[in-house]
Coordinates of C-alpha atoms in Angstrom, one line a residue:
Chain I
M1 CA 18.3 39.5 5.5
S2 CA 15.0 37.7 5.6
L3 CA 13.9 39.0 9.0
L4 CA 14.0 42.4 10.5
S5 CA 13.2 43.6 13.8
L6 CA 13.2 47.9 13.2
V7 CA 12.5 49.6 16.5
L8 CA 12.1 53.7 16.2
T9 CA 12.9 55.8 18.6
L10 CA 10.2 59.2 17.8
R11 CA 10.0 62.4 18.7
P12 CA 6.2 64.4 18.7
R13 CA 6.6 67.9 16.5
R14 CA 3.8 69.4 19.2
A15 CA 2.1 68.4 22.7
A16 CA -0.8 66.3 21.3
E17 CA -3.5 64.0 23.0
L18 CA -3.6 60.7 21.8
P19 CA -5.4 57.2 22.5
S20 CA -3.9 54.8 24.5
A21 CA -5.1 52.3 21.1
L22 CA -2.8 53.2 18.4
G23 CA -1.8 50.1 16.7
R24 CA -3.7 50.6 13.4
A25 CA -2.6 54.3 13.2
A26 CA 0.5 52.6 13.6
H27 CA -0.3 50.2 10.8
A28 CA -1.5 52.9 8.5
A29 CA 1.9 54.2 8.8
L30 CA 4.2 51.4 8.0
L31 CA 1.5 51.0 4.9
A32 CA 1.5 54.5 4.0
A33 CA 5.4 54.7 4.4
I34 CA 5.7 51.6 1.7
G35 CA 3.5 53.3 -0.7
R36 CA 5.5 56.3 -1.0
V37 CA 8.0 54.0 -2.4
D38 CA 5.9 50.9 -3.6
P39 CA 2.5 51.9 -3.8
A40 CA 1.9 48.0 -6.0
L41 CA 3.3 46.5 -2.6
A42 CA 1.8 48.9 0.0
Q43 CA -1.4 47.8 -1.9
R44 CA -1.1 43.9 -2.1
L45 CA -0.1 44.2 1.9
H46 CA -3.2 46.0 2.4
D47 CA -5.6 43.4 0.2
E48 CA -3.8 40.1 1.0
A49 CA -5.7 37.7 3.3
G50 CA -4.1 35.3 5.7
P51 CA -1.0 35.6 7.9
R52 CA 0.7 39.0 7.2
P53 CA 4.3 39.5 6.6
F54 CA 4.8 42.1 9.1
T55 CA 3.9 43.5 12.5
C56 CA 3.5 46.1 14.3
S57 CA 3.7 47.5 17.7
S58 CA 0.9 50.3 19.3
L59 CA 3.3 53.9 20.5
L60 CA 4.8 52.9 23.5
G61 CA 6.1 55.0 26.1
M62 CA 4.6 56.6 29.4
R63 CA 2.4 59.7 28.7
A64 CA 0.6 61.8 31.3
A65 CA -3.3 62.0 31.0
G66 CA -3.0 60.8 27.7
A67 CA -0.7 63.6 26.0
V68 CA 2.9 62.8 24.2
Q69 CA 5.1 65.8 24.5
P70 CA 7.4 67.4 22.2
D71 CA 10.3 67.2 25.3
L72 CA 10.1 63.6 25.3
T73 CA 10.6 60.3 22.9
Y74 CA 8.5 57.4 22.2
T75 CA 8.8 54.0 20.7
L76 CA 7.4 52.0 17.8
R77 CA 8.8 48.5 16.5
Y78 CA 8.0 46.9 12.8
T79 CA 8.9 44.0 11.7
A80 CA 8.8 42.0 8.6
L81 CA 9.0 37.8 7.9
T82 CA 10.4 38.5 4.2
A83 CA 13.7 39.7 2.1
E84 CA 11.3 41.7 -0.6
L85 CA 9.9 43.7 2.8
A86 CA 12.8 43.2 5.3
D87 CA 15.1 45.1 2.7
L88 CA 12.5 48.2 2.0
L89 CA 11.7 48.8 6.0
A90 CA 15.3 48.9 6.4
G91 CA 15.8 52.0 4.8
L92 CA 12.1 52.8 5.4
F93 CA 12.4 55.5 8.0
P94 CA 16.1 57.4 7.5
P95 CA 16.3 59.0 11.2
G96 CA 16.4 62.6 10.8
E97 CA 14.4 62.9 8.0
A98 CA 11.4 60.4 8.4
E99 CA 8.4 61.4 9.7
V100 CA 6.0 59.1 11.1
E101 CA 2.2 60.2 11.5
L102 CA -0.1 58.4 14.0
D103 CA -3.7 60.2 14.6
H104 CA -2.8 63.3 13.2
V105 CA 0.1 64.0 15.0
A106 CA 3.3 64.2 13.3
F107 CA 6.5 62.7 15.0
T108 CA 10.0 62.6 13.8
V109 CA 12.0 59.7 13.5
E110 CA 15.1 60.0 16.0
V111 CA 16.7 56.8 15.6
A112 CA 16.2 53.6 13.8
A113 CA 17.6 50.4 15.8
S114 CA 17.9 46.8 14.0
T115 CA 20.4 45.6 15.9
A116 CA 20.0 43.7 19.7
E117 CA 22.7 46.2 20.1
A118 CA 21.1 49.2 19.4
H119 CA 17.7 47.9 21.2
P120 CA 16.5 44.7 22.7
W121 CA 13.6 44.2 21.0
A122 CA 15.3 45.0 17.4
G123 CA 16.9 42.7 15.6
R124 CA 18.1 41.2 11.8
T125 CA 18.6 37.9 10.6
T126 CA 17.7 35.1 8.2
Y127 CA 15.2 32.5 8.5
E128 CA 18.5 29.9 7.8
A129 CA 20.5 31.0 10.6
L130 CA 17.8 31.2 12.8
A131 CA 17.4 27.4 12.3
A132 CA 21.0 26.4 11.8
R133 CA 21.3 28.0 15.3
W134 CA 19.4 25.4 17.5
L135 CA 19.1 22.2 14.5
L136 CA 23.3 22.4 14.1
A137 CA 24.0 23.0 18.2
Q138 CA 26.5 20.6 20.0
E139 CA 24.9 20.8 23.0
R140 CA 21.0 19.6 24.1
P141 CA 18.4 22.4 23.8
E142 CA 17.3 23.8 26.9
A143 CA 13.9 22.2 28.6
Q144 CA 12.3 25.6 29.6
I145 CA 11.5 28.1 27.7
S146 CA 10.1 31.5 28.7
L147 CA 8.4 33.8 26.8
H148 CA 7.5 37.9 27.3
L149 CA 4.1 39.1 25.9
A150 CA 5.0 42.6 25.7
S151 CA 1.7 43.8 24.3
P152 CA -2.0 41.8 24.5
T153 CA -1.8 38.5 23.3
A154 CA -5.2 36.6 22.1
F155 CA -5.9 33.4 19.9
K156 CA -8.9 33.0 17.8
V157 CA -10.2 29.8 18.9
G158 CA -13.5 28.4 17.6
G159 CA -15.1 31.4 17.3
K160 CA -14.0 32.7 20.6
A161 CA -11.1 34.8 21.2
Q162 CA -8.6 32.9 23.8
P163 CA -6.4 34.7 25.9
F164 CA -4.5 31.7 27.9
P165 CA -1.3 31.4 25.9
L166 CA -1.6 27.2 25.9
P167 CA 1.4 25.6 24.6
E168 CA -0.4 24.2 20.8
L169 CA -1.8 27.8 20.5
V170 CA 1.4 29.9 21.1
F171 CA 3.6 27.2 18.7
G172 CA 0.9 26.7 16.1
S173 CA 0.9 29.9 15.7
L174 CA 4.4 30.9 15.2
L175 CA 4.7 27.3 13.5
E176 CA 2.1 28.8 10.9
K177 CA 3.8 32.4 10.1
W178 CA 7.0 29.9 9.5
N179 CA 5.5 27.9 7.4
A180 CA 4.2 31.0 5.3
Y181 CA 7.4 32.4 4.9
A182 CA 10.5 30.1 5.5
P183 CA 12.5 28.9 3.1
L184 CA 12.2 25.4 4.6
A185 CA 8.9 24.3 6.5
F186 CA 8.5 22.6 9.6
P187 CA 6.4 19.5 10.0
E188 CA 2.9 20.3 11.1
E189 CA 3.7 17.6 13.6
T190 CA 5.4 20.6 15.5
R191 CA 1.9 21.4 16.7
R192 CA 1.4 18.3 17.9
F193 CA 4.5 17.9 20.0
A194 CA 4.0 21.2 21.8
A195 CA 0.4 20.3 22.8
E196 CA 1.4 17.4 24.0
C197 CA 5.0 17.5 25.2
L198 CA 5.1 20.9 26.7
G199 CA 3.6 21.8 30.0
V200 CA 3.2 25.3 31.4
S201 CA 5.3 25.5 34.1
R202 CA 4.3 29.1 35.2
F203 CA 3.2 32.3 34.6
E204 CA 2.2 36.0 35.8
L205 CA -0.1 37.2 32.7
G206 CA -2.9 39.7 33.5
T207 CA -5.7 40.4 30.3
H208 CA -5.3 44.2 29.0
A209 CA -7.7 46.2 26.5
A210 CA -6.3 45.3 22.8
P211 CA -4.3 48.4 21.2
F212 CA -6.6 49.3 18.8
K213 CA -10.6 50.3 18.8
G214 CA -11.8 46.6 18.9
E215 CA -14.4 45.3 15.9
G216 CA -14.8 41.8 15.6
V217 CA -13.8 39.0 18.3
V218 CA -10.5 40.5 19.7
K219 CA -10.7 42.9 22.1
F220 CA -8.1 41.9 25.0
G221 CA -5.2 39.7 25.4
A222 CA -2.9 38.5 28.2
V223 CA 0.2 40.3 29.3
G224 CA 3.5 39.0 31.3
T225 CA 5.2 36.2 31.2
V226 CA 4.8 32.2 30.5
T227 CA 7.2 29.5 31.2
Y228 CA 7.2 26.2 28.7
A229 CA 9.1 23.1 30.0
A230 CA 9.3 20.1 27.7
L231 CA 8.2 16.7 29.2
N232 CA 10.1 14.7 26.1
R233 CA 13.5 16.2 25.6
D234 CA 13.7 14.7 22.4
R235 CA 16.0 17.2 20.6
Y236 CA 14.9 18.0 17.1
W237 CA 11.6 18.5 18.5
L238 CA 12.7 20.7 21.0
S239 CA 15.1 22.6 19.1
L240 CA 12.3 23.2 16.2
I241 CA 10.2 25.2 19.5
H242 CA 13.2 26.6 20.4
V243 CA 13.7 28.0 16.7
L244 CA 10.3 28.9 17.0
A245 CA 10.5 31.1 20.2
E246 CA 13.4 32.9 18.9
F247 CA 11.1 33.8 15.6
A248 CA 8.4 35.5 18.1
Q249 CA 10.7 38.4 18.0
F250 CA 9.4 38.9 14.6
A251 CA 6.7 37.2 13.7
G252 CA 4.5 37.9 16.8
V253 CA 2.2 35.8 18.2
G254 CA -1.6 35.0 17.9
A255 CA -4.5 37.3 16.4
G256 CA -3.9 41.0 15.7
T257 CA 0.3 41.1 15.2
A258 CA -0.4 43.7 12.8
L259 CA -2.3 45.6 14.8
G260 CA -0.2 45.6 18.0
M261 CA -0.9 42.6 20.0
G262 CA 1.2 39.5 20.3
Q263 CA 4.7 41.4 20.8
C264 CA 6.6 38.6 22.2
R265 CA 10.3 37.9 22.5
A266 CA 11.7 35.0 24.5
L267 CA 13.6 35.4 27.7
T268 CA 16.9 34.1 28.4
P269 CA 17.4 32.9 31.1
P270 CA 14.0 31.6 31.9
A271 CA 12.1 33.8 34.0
P272 CA 12.0 33.3 38.0
S273 CA 10.5 30.0 39.8
P274 CA 7.6 30.2 41.3
K275 CA 7.1 32.3 44.7
P276 CA 5.9 29.8 47.3
F277 CA 2.4 30.5 48.2
A278 CA 2.0 32.6 50.2
G279 CA -1.5 31.7 52.0
A280 CA -3.9 34.7 52.9
Q281 CA -7.1 33.9 51.2
D282 CA -8.8 37.6 51.7
D283 CA -8.2 40.5 54.3
R284 CA -10.4 38.5 57.0
T285 CA -7.4 36.0 57.4
S286 CA -6.0 36.9 60.8
G287 CA -1.9 37.3 61.6
Chain H
M1 CA -27.3 20.5 55.1
S2 CA -25.5 18.8 53.0
L3 CA -22.9 21.6 52.2
L4 CA -20.9 23.1 54.6
S5 CA -17.6 25.4 54.7
L6 CA -16.0 25.6 58.1
V7 CA -13.4 28.0 59.0
L8 CA -11.4 27.8 61.9
T9 CA -9.8 30.3 63.9
L10 CA -6.2 29.0 65.5
R11 CA -3.8 30.1 67.9
P12 CA -0.3 28.3 68.4
R13 CA 0.5 27.0 71.4
R14 CA 3.9 28.2 70.9
A15 CA 6.3 29.8 68.7
A16 CA 7.2 27.1 66.2
E17 CA 8.8 27.2 62.4
L18 CA 6.5 25.1 59.9
P19 CA 6.6 24.6 56.3
S20 CA 5.2 27.3 54.3
A21 CA 3.2 23.8 52.5
L22 CA 0.8 22.7 55.3
G23 CA -2.2 21.1 52.9
R24 CA -1.2 17.6 53.8
A25 CA -0.8 18.6 57.3
A26 CA -4.3 19.9 57.6
H27 CA -5.8 16.6 55.5
A28 CA -4.4 15.1 58.0
A29 CA -5.5 16.9 61.4
L30 CA -9.2 16.7 59.6
L31 CA -8.9 12.5 59.3
A32 CA -7.5 12.6 62.7
A33 CA -10.2 14.3 64.2
I34 CA -12.7 12.3 62.0
G35 CA -11.3 9.3 63.6
R36 CA -11.3 10.5 67.1
V37 CA -15.1 10.2 66.4
D38 CA -15.8 7.6 63.7
P39 CA -12.8 5.3 62.8
A40 CA -14.7 3.8 60.1
L41 CA -15.4 7.0 58.0
A42 CA -12.1 8.1 58.9
Q43 CA -10.3 4.6 57.3
R44 CA -13.4 5.2 54.2
L45 CA -12.3 8.7 53.4
H46 CA -8.3 7.9 53.8
D47 CA -9.3 4.9 51.2
E48 CA -11.7 5.5 49.0
A49 CA -10.6 6.7 45.1
G50 CA -12.5 9.4 42.9
P51 CA -13.8 12.6 44.0
R52 CA -13.5 13.3 47.6
P53 CA -16.4 15.0 49.7
F54 CA -14.2 17.6 51.7
T55 CA -11.7 19.8 51.1
C56 CA -9.1 21.4 53.1
S57 CA -7.0 24.5 53.1
S58 CA -3.6 24.7 53.6
L59 CA -2.5 27.0 57.0
L60 CA -3.6 30.8 56.0
G61 CA -1.8 33.7 57.8
M62 CA 0.8 35.8 57.8
R63 CA 4.3 34.4 58.9
A64 CA 7.6 36.2 59.7
A65 CA 10.2 33.8 58.5
G66 CA 8.0 30.9 58.6
A67 CA 7.5 31.1 62.3
V68 CA 4.0 31.0 63.8
Q69 CA 3.7 33.0 67.0
P70 CA 1.1 32.3 70.2
D71 CA 0.1 36.0 69.7
L72 CA -1.2 35.6 66.5
T73 CA -4.1 33.5 65.2
Y74 CA -4.3 31.7 61.8
T75 CA -7.2 30.7 59.6
L76 CA -7.7 26.9 58.3
R77 CA -10.7 25.8 56.4
Y78 CA -12.6 22.2 56.1
T79 CA -15.7 21.9 53.7
A80 CA -17.8 18.9 53.5
L81 CA -19.9 17.8 50.2
T82 CA -22.1 15.3 51.8
A83 CA -24.6 15.5 54.5
E84 CA -23.2 12.6 56.5
L85 CA -19.5 14.8 56.8
A86 CA -21.2 18.5 57.0
D87 CA -23.4 17.0 60.0
L88 CA -20.3 15.8 61.1
L89 CA -17.8 18.6 60.6
A90 CA -20.2 21.2 62.1
G91 CA -19.6 20.0 65.7
L92 CA -16.0 18.5 64.9
F93 CA -13.7 21.4 65.8
P94 CA -15.9 22.9 69.3
P95 CA -14.1 26.7 69.8
G96 CA -12.2 26.7 73.1
E97 CA -11.9 22.6 73.7
A98 CA -10.4 21.1 70.4
E99 CA -7.1 21.2 69.1
V100 CA -5.4 21.1 65.9
E101 CA -2.1 19.2 65.1
L102 CA 0.0 20.4 62.1
D103 CA 3.4 19.2 61.3
H104 CA 3.6 18.4 65.5
V105 CA 2.7 21.9 66.4
A106 CA -0.8 22.0 68.2
F107 CA -3.0 24.9 68.0
T108 CA -6.0 25.7 70.1
V109 CA -9.4 26.4 68.0
E110 CA -10.6 29.6 69.1
V111 CA -13.5 30.4 66.4
A112 CA -15.2 27.9 63.9
A113 CA -17.4 30.4 61.7
S114 CA -20.0 28.0 60.0
T115 CA -21.8 31.4 58.7
A116 CA -21.1 33.9 55.6
E117 CA -22.2 36.7 58.0
A118 CA -19.2 35.2 60.7
H119 CA -16.6 34.6 57.6
P120 CA -17.2 35.3 53.7
W121 CA -15.4 31.9 53.3
A122 CA -17.4 29.9 55.7
G123 CA -21.4 28.9 54.7
R124 CA -23.8 26.1 55.0
T125 CA -26.5 25.5 52.5
T126 CA -28.0 22.3 50.5
Y127 CA -27.7 21.2 46.9
E128 CA -31.4 22.0 46.7
A129 CA -30.9 25.5 47.8
L130 CA -28.0 26.3 45.5
A131 CA -30.0 25.1 42.4
A132 CA -33.3 26.4 43.3
R133 CA -32.1 30.1 44.0
W134 CA -30.8 30.0 40.4
L135 CA -33.0 27.4 38.6
L136 CA -36.1 29.1 40.1
A137 CA -35.0 32.5 39.6
Q138 CA -37.2 35.5 37.9
E139 CA -34.5 37.5 36.5
R140 CA -32.0 36.2 33.6
P141 CA -28.9 35.4 35.1
E142 CA -26.0 37.4 34.5
A143 CA -23.7 37.1 31.3
Q144 CA -20.3 37.5 33.3
I145 CA -18.7 35.4 36.3
S146 CA -15.8 35.8 38.0
L147 CA -14.0 33.5 40.3
H148 CA -11.3 34.0 42.8
L149 CA -8.6 31.2 43.0
A150 CA -7.4 31.9 46.3
S151 CA -4.9 29.0 46.1
P152 CA -3.2 27.1 43.4
T153 CA -5.4 25.8 41.3
A154 CA -4.5 23.4 37.9
F155 CA -6.2 20.7 36.4
K156 CA -4.5 17.4 35.0
V157 CA -4.9 16.8 31.4
G158 CA -3.6 14.0 29.2
G159 CA -1.0 13.8 32.1
K160 CA -0.2 16.8 32.4
A161 CA -0.1 19.4 35.0
Q162 CA -2.5 22.7 33.5
P163 CA -3.1 25.8 35.1
F164 CA -4.8 27.8 33.0
P165 CA -8.4 27.8 34.6
L166 CA -10.1 27.1 31.0
P167 CA -14.0 26.9 31.1
E168 CA -14.4 24.0 30.4
L169 CA -11.6 22.5 33.1
V170 CA -13.4 24.8 35.9
F171 CA -16.6 23.7 34.9
G172 CA -15.9 20.4 34.0
S173 CA -14.4 19.5 37.8
L174 CA -17.7 21.5 39.6
L175 CA -19.6 19.1 37.6
E176 CA -17.8 16.0 38.3
K177 CA -18.2 16.8 41.8
W178 CA -21.6 18.1 41.7
N179 CA -23.1 14.9 40.2
A180 CA -20.7 12.7 42.6
Y181 CA -22.6 13.9 45.5
A182 CA -25.9 16.1 44.2
P183 CA -28.9 14.4 44.6
L184 CA -30.2 15.8 41.5
A185 CA -27.2 15.4 38.9
F186 CA -26.9 18.1 36.3
P187 CA -26.5 16.8 32.1
E188 CA -23.2 16.3 30.9
E189 CA -23.6 18.6 28.0
T190 CA -23.5 21.3 31.0
R191 CA -19.1 20.8 30.1
R192 CA -20.1 21.1 26.5
F193 CA -21.4 24.7 26.9
A194 CA -18.8 26.0 29.1
A195 CA -16.4 24.8 26.4
E196 CA -18.1 26.4 23.1
C197 CA -20.2 29.2 24.6
L198 CA -18.3 30.9 27.7
G199 CA -15.4 32.8 26.7
V200 CA -12.8 33.9 29.1
S201 CA -13.0 37.7 29.2
R202 CA -10.6 39.0 31.6
F203 CA -8.0 37.7 34.1
E204 CA -5.0 38.7 36.4
L205 CA -3.6 35.1 37.3
G206 CA 0.1 34.0 37.8
T207 CA 1.5 30.4 39.2
H208 CA 2.4 29.4 42.9
A209 CA 3.8 26.1 44.5
A210 CA 1.6 24.1 45.6
P211 CA 0.8 23.8 49.4
F212 CA 1.8 20.3 49.5
K213 CA 4.9 18.8 49.0
G214 CA 4.5 17.5 45.7
E215 CA 5.1 14.0 44.8
G216 CA 3.4 13.3 41.5
V217 CA 2.5 15.7 38.5
V218 CA 0.6 18.6 40.3
K219 CA 3.3 20.5 41.8
F220 CA 1.9 24.6 41.1
G221 CA -1.4 26.3 40.0
A222 CA -2.8 29.2 38.8
V223 CA -3.9 32.1 41.9
G224 CA -5.8 35.4 41.4
T225 CA -9.1 36.1 39.5
V226 CA -10.8 35.1 36.2
T227 CA -13.7 36.4 34.7
Y228 CA -15.9 34.2 31.8
A229 CA -18.4 35.5 29.7
A230 CA -21.3 33.9 27.9
L231 CA -21.5 34.0 24.9
N232 CA -24.6 32.5 24.5
R233 CA -27.0 33.4 27.1
D234 CA -29.4 30.5 27.1
R235 CA -31.3 30.6 30.5
Y236 CA -31.1 27.0 31.6
W237 CA -27.2 26.4 30.8
L238 CA -26.0 29.5 32.1
S239 CA -28.0 29.0 35.4
L240 CA -25.9 25.7 36.1
I241 CA -23.1 27.4 35.5
H242 CA -24.2 29.8 38.3
V243 CA -25.0 27.0 40.2
L244 CA -21.6 25.4 39.9
A245 CA -19.7 28.8 40.0
E246 CA -21.1 29.0 44.0
F247 CA -20.9 25.3 44.5
A248 CA -17.0 26.3 44.0
Q249 CA -17.4 27.4 47.9
F250 CA -17.7 24.4 48.8
A251 CA -16.7 21.8 46.1
G252 CA -13.1 23.7 45.5
V253 CA -11.6 23.7 41.5
G254 CA -9.4 20.9 39.8
A255 CA -6.7 18.8 41.5
G256 CA -5.5 18.8 44.7
T257 CA -8.2 19.7 46.7
A258 CA -7.9 17.8 49.4
L259 CA -4.8 19.2 50.3
G260 CA -5.0 22.7 49.8
M261 CA -5.1 23.2 46.2
G262 CA -8.3 25.0 44.1
Q263 CA -9.7 26.9 47.1
C264 CA -12.3 29.1 45.0
R265 CA -15.3 31.3 45.4
A266 CA -17.1 33.0 43.0
L267 CA -17.2 36.8 43.4
T268 CA -19.9 39.3 43.1
P269 CA -19.9 41.8 41.3
P270 CA -17.5 40.6 38.8
A271 CA -14.3 41.9 38.9
P272 CA -13.3 45.6 37.4
S273 CA -12.9 45.8 33.6
P274 CA -9.5 45.0 32.5
K275 CA -7.1 48.1 32.3
P276 CA -5.9 49.8 29.2
F277 CA -2.6 48.5 28.1
A278 CA 0.1 50.7 29.4
G279 CA 2.6 50.3 26.3
A280 CA 5.9 50.0 27.3
Q281 CA 7.9 46.9 26.1
D282 CA 10.7 47.4 28.3
D283 CA 13.1 49.6 30.2
R284 CA 14.6 51.0 27.4
T285 CA 11.4 52.3 25.9
S286 CA 12.1 56.0 26.6
G287 CA 9.1 58.4 28.1

């Protein structure tokens, strides 16, 4: 196993007000948990530059007036992109025993889901299995690919934060992480295929604030769904795009994925057709 | 007067089922009305390539099961980008007399609004007045500009339809039309300023089907609001951007503006701040 998506069900020990932005706290809690088992690895993960071999969600779940309540449970998701980290993460939060502290509030881990059966965002696989599913498939890959951007997603382009999930940015980001950690790299031309041969066929997206207190350029991102359509149905390139789309569940997309941004998952089947244009220009339109 | 936005209030002569996509019918009705007054101009408008000196909306207003009803009124908007066409358009649909036929259904023109007081989407001005307002202003121009994309908006980029309103596409499209018809052209570098110095700071957008039966590449576009923020507050360049944003009410944005796409208006004041990220990943999230 080299790819793991672990979904934790958490219960707070006490009622407490917490900021909505807890991506940085979730990141710190992961490194703290790793540090208790392997301090050298935690230090290395803290220090190293470039794409991170893990992602973190913010704390997920409904809160009234910002407060968490001990009679409710909440969700936190961590993913690992290397065998070393995936093996460690799988046992890092034993349910009933582990505790996660977010912004000085302690949560008990009640469930640690690591399979799709246990939670739709959880999963475990390998790079080889992900690639084989598409590259060795009999049938022609679907021309449409839909992604659910579940937390704010943005890209750094020319010093700017860019929240529109252009195909070359989404699949370029996934390609970069794939090639950083997978045993078999994909061609750099995959990005060019995305740029030239994938169109954006529909979307429903809005901007939300980033799930961490922003310093630097990324303070917000897009949340919603987007569907890409291949204008060129070349089987090889389209299969690579499908592999990368499935990889998104583990890798996240774009900037800040280690701080709660870019939580992403391929949707099957594709999102429904675009609505017909309703036609009302504004309130003054009669009818 | 060289810029006119005319908003017609229409009442159908009879109840009738009509397709939702009436942009092409609205276009045909405009050329027919022009042809009754100036057949040579109508022919020229029909034949000429490049950016059109007019835009058309689709038929706007609520319909039950696709049908228009004679006890309700509907809205249709036409704009003109040249003095010749604006002067003609201003008198083309005398209320109480004029009739507009859309897809074989006759509508009576009840109101023809051409001022902002009469309808928020109506207006009449000149290129010089639009430019002077910003270029001769005392105060520093706002760093944020919000646009309302009221009908599906898309751009043709590299043979593809691209529905994300990237700043260089939006302001590049407006610049192209401004320079085609304004007495004083703006520098081509305005597009580069938009590309390099305008960021997308928030949006709420979804795709809708185009308001005409699509042949060719553009079959859908984005509807909603988008806010751009200047990362460089150079007064001259930012003023040009503001002029182009106001010009959008007359010029429309992107592809298909003569067929009902790209109906656009600058919003004042800017749209509200992005919502905090709600945090719920999917239905399985507890809470």
